[in-house]
Short mmCIF file of C-alpha atoms in Angstrom, two decimals:
data_model
loop_
_atom_site.label_atom_id
_atom_site.label_comp_id
_atom_site.label_asym_id
_atom_site.label_seq_id
_atom_site.Cartn_x
_atom_site.Cartn_y
_atom_site.Cartn_z
CA MET B 1 -40.99 23.30 20.16
CA THR B 2 -41.29 25.66 16.83
CA GLN B 3 -44.73 23.47 16.24
CA THR B 4 -45.92 22.92 20.17
CA LEU B 5 -46.00 27.10 20.23
CA LEU B 6 -47.58 27.82 15.92
CA ASP B 7 -49.81 24.95 17.46
CA ARG B 8 -50.83 26.40 21.14
CA ALA B 9 -50.96 30.14 18.69
CA LEU B 10 -53.71 28.71 16.06
CA ILE B 11 -55.65 26.74 18.96
CA GLU B 12 -55.96 30.15 20.91
CA GLU B 13 -56.94 32.02 17.93
CA ALA B 14 -59.17 29.46 16.53
CA THR B 15 -60.93 29.22 19.69
CA LYS B 16 -60.85 32.72 20.61
CA LYS B 17 -62.94 33.64 17.69
CA SER B 18 -65.24 30.40 16.76
CA GLY B 19 -68.24 31.61 18.99
CA LEU B 20 -69.16 27.68 19.90
CA ILE B 21 -66.87 24.84 19.83
CA TRP B 22 -67.67 21.48 19.95
CA VAL B 23 -66.45 19.01 22.22
CA ARG B 24 -66.52 15.05 23.18
CA GLY B 25 -65.55 13.78 26.80
CA PRO B 26 -64.80 10.73 27.73
CA GLU B 27 -68.78 9.85 27.62
CA GLY B 28 -71.11 11.27 25.26
CA PRO B 29 -71.56 12.55 21.80
CA ALA B 30 -69.84 15.82 21.26
CA ARG B 31 -71.95 18.49 21.69
CA ALA B 32 -72.00 21.56 20.68
CA LEU B 33 -71.38 24.80 23.67
CA TRP B 34 -70.76 28.04 24.11
CA HIS B 35 -67.65 29.50 26.06
CA VAL B 36 -64.97 31.94 26.28
CA TRP B 37 -60.83 31.92 26.29
CA HIS B 38 -59.66 32.80 29.09
CA GLU B 39 -55.83 32.64 30.93
CA GLY B 40 -54.71 30.38 28.18
CA ALA B 41 -57.92 27.67 28.04
CA VAL B 42 -61.81 26.91 27.32
CA CYS B 43 -64.01 28.07 30.24
CA LEU B 44 -67.88 26.49 29.96
CA LEU B 45 -70.81 26.72 31.87
CA GLY B 46 -73.42 24.98 32.38
CA ASP B 47 -75.61 21.97 34.37
CA GLY B 48 -77.93 24.52 35.80
CA PRO B 49 -81.19 24.26 34.67
CA VAL B 50 -81.43 27.40 32.53
CA GLU B 51 -77.64 26.10 31.30
CA GLN B 52 -76.17 23.92 28.87
CA PRO B 53 -75.91 20.36 30.08
CA LEU B 54 -72.56 19.06 30.51
CA ALA B 55 -73.14 15.99 32.50
CA ASP B 56 -73.82 12.82 29.63
CA LEU B 57 -70.44 14.24 28.70
CA GLY B 58 -68.14 12.82 31.66
CA LEU B 59 -66.24 16.04 32.27
CA ARG B 60 -64.91 15.72 35.24
CA GLU B 61 -61.66 17.21 37.37
CA GLY B 62 -58.03 14.86 35.77
CA ALA B 63 -60.68 13.56 32.24
CA THR B 64 -59.49 15.11 28.99
CA ALA B 65 -61.61 16.57 26.36
CA THR B 66 -60.81 16.51 22.39
CA VAL B 67 -61.94 19.95 21.73
CA SER B 68 -63.11 20.59 17.72
CA VAL B 69 -63.06 24.61 16.50
CA ARG B 70 -64.70 25.37 14.02
CA SER B 71 -64.08 28.68 11.79
CA LYS B 72 -66.21 31.09 11.77
CA ASP B 73 -67.01 32.82 8.62
CA LYS B 74 -67.54 29.99 6.59
CA GLY B 75 -68.56 27.08 9.61
CA GLY B 76 -65.21 24.52 8.61
CA ARG B 77 -63.35 22.86 10.78
CA LEU B 78 -60.55 24.60 11.87
CA VAL B 79 -58.40 22.64 15.14
CA ALA B 80 -58.18 20.09 17.26
CA TRP B 81 -56.81 19.06 20.45
CA THR B 82 -56.76 17.54 24.00
CA ALA B 83 -57.58 19.12 26.96
CA ARG B 84 -57.32 18.42 30.46
CA VAL B 85 -60.57 18.96 32.07
CA SER B 86 -61.16 20.71 35.56
CA GLU B 87 -63.44 22.29 37.81
CA LEU B 88 -63.47 25.93 38.74
CA ALA B 89 -64.69 26.27 42.38
CA PRO B 90 -67.16 28.34 43.49
CA GLY B 91 -66.44 32.17 45.11
CA GLY B 92 -62.36 30.86 44.07
CA GLU B 93 -59.80 34.15 42.54
CA ALA B 94 -60.02 32.00 39.14
CA TRP B 95 -63.74 31.40 39.02
CA THR B 96 -64.70 34.72 39.87
CA GLU B 97 -62.18 36.38 36.79
CA ALA B 98 -63.63 32.99 34.20
CA VAL B 99 -67.39 34.09 35.40
CA GLY B 100 -66.87 37.48 34.67
CA GLU B 101 -65.30 35.94 31.27
CA LEU B 102 -68.90 34.52 30.88
CA LYS B 103 -71.33 36.79 31.86
CA ALA B 104 -70.49 39.52 29.63
CA LYS B 105 -71.13 37.36 27.11
CA ARG B 106 -73.81 35.22 27.55
CA LEU B 107 -76.16 36.44 25.52
CA ASN B 108 -80.59 36.47 27.00
CA SER B 109 -79.80 36.27 30.42
CA THR B 110 -83.39 36.38 31.86
CA ASP B 111 -81.39 37.65 34.90
CA ALA B 112 -78.78 39.32 35.13
CA GLU B 113 -78.48 40.80 37.46
CA HIS B 114 -78.25 38.22 40.21
CA VAL B 115 -76.62 36.10 36.77
CA THR B 116 -73.43 35.48 39.29
CA GLU B 117 -75.31 33.68 42.25
CA ARG B 118 -76.90 31.51 40.46
CA TRP B 119 -74.54 30.00 38.59
CA ALA B 120 -72.14 29.23 41.62
CA ARG B 121 -75.48 27.36 43.31
CA GLU B 122 -77.11 26.48 40.56
CA CYS B 123 -73.67 25.42 38.10
CA ARG B 124 -70.26 24.67 37.14
CA VAL B 125 -68.26 26.58 35.66
CA LEU B 126 -65.43 24.24 33.82
CA ARG B 127 -62.06 24.58 32.71
CA LEU B 128 -60.61 23.27 29.78
CA GLU B 129 -56.72 23.36 28.63
CA PRO B 130 -55.24 22.47 25.78
CA LEU B 131 -52.54 19.84 26.10
CA GLY B 132 -50.30 19.98 23.56
CA GLU B 133 -50.15 19.60 19.89
CA THR B 134 -53.42 19.22 17.55
CA SER B 135 -54.87 16.80 16.01
CA ALA B 136 -55.08 15.79 12.96
CA LEU B 137 -57.93 16.04 11.89
CA PRO B 138 -60.55 13.28 10.01
CA ASP B 139 -60.61 13.22 5.32
CA GLY B 140 -64.62 12.29 5.89
CA SER B 141 -67.24 14.52 7.04
CA LEU B 142 -67.87 13.70 11.35
CA ALA B 143 -71.48 14.57 10.83
CA GLU B 144 -73.82 12.66 13.02
CA PRO B 145 -77.86 12.53 13.29
CA PRO B 146 -79.91 15.14 15.69
CA LEU B 147 -79.58 13.44 19.05
CA PRO B 148 -83.62 12.20 19.92
CA THR B 149 -85.13 15.43 22.18
CA PRO B 150 -88.74 16.48 23.01
CA ALA B 151 -88.27 20.39 21.71
CA THR B 152 -89.94 21.21 18.57
CA THR B 153 -90.51 23.99 16.25
CA ARG B 154 -92.53 22.46 13.81
CA ARG B 155 -96.36 24.26 13.61
CA PRO B 156 -98.81 24.16 10.96
CA ILE B 157 -98.63 27.95 10.21
CA PRO B 158 -102.01 30.37 11.66
CA ALA B 159 -104.99 30.55 8.30
CA ALA B 160 -104.08 34.59 8.58
CA LEU B 161 -100.38 34.55 7.54
CA PRO B 162 -100.22 34.28 4.62
CA LYS B 163 -102.52 37.90 4.01
CA LEU B 164 -101.73 38.90 7.01
CA LEU B 165 -97.17 39.11 4.85
CA ARG B 166 -98.85 40.11 1.71
CA ARG B 167 -100.20 43.64 2.99
CA GLY B 168 -97.14 44.34 4.73
CA ARG B 169 -95.94 44.68 1.56
CA ARG B 170 -98.08 46.39 0.59
CA ARG B 171 -97.02 48.81 2.95
CA GLY B 172 -93.84 49.12 3.08
#
């Protein structure tokens, strides 16, 4: 009983303080997701056109997922735990409370005034509730190559950039 209480406390504190968690659902690879800790569970928002993708993880009502939490300052794994997935119905009391927390933590929302209405139309809000004790952390690295994506940030630097940077140093 004492170990379960200690595990729950570790799960809650580590998850509250971490900006990202790694979630591995029944399908697909683990993915880093932003979240909030609310009422004893992780709340996730996703699957909308401009929100984080969740569908390919297989996170459905009643499924289980493995959550790994990293240290906010060092970035290393602190704790891993198993969660039961439930989907919150849009407009319900639990959904409204969770969305209020998510909205407060959502950065760079383009439509902050109407974001909750958009989330109700386009997105899913999931609740990942810990099932009990923590999982043993692996000895080795779980590093994997990045998933293929058409996104890119590598472009040739503009020819004038070095000159502009040198000029800026002289002024400052």
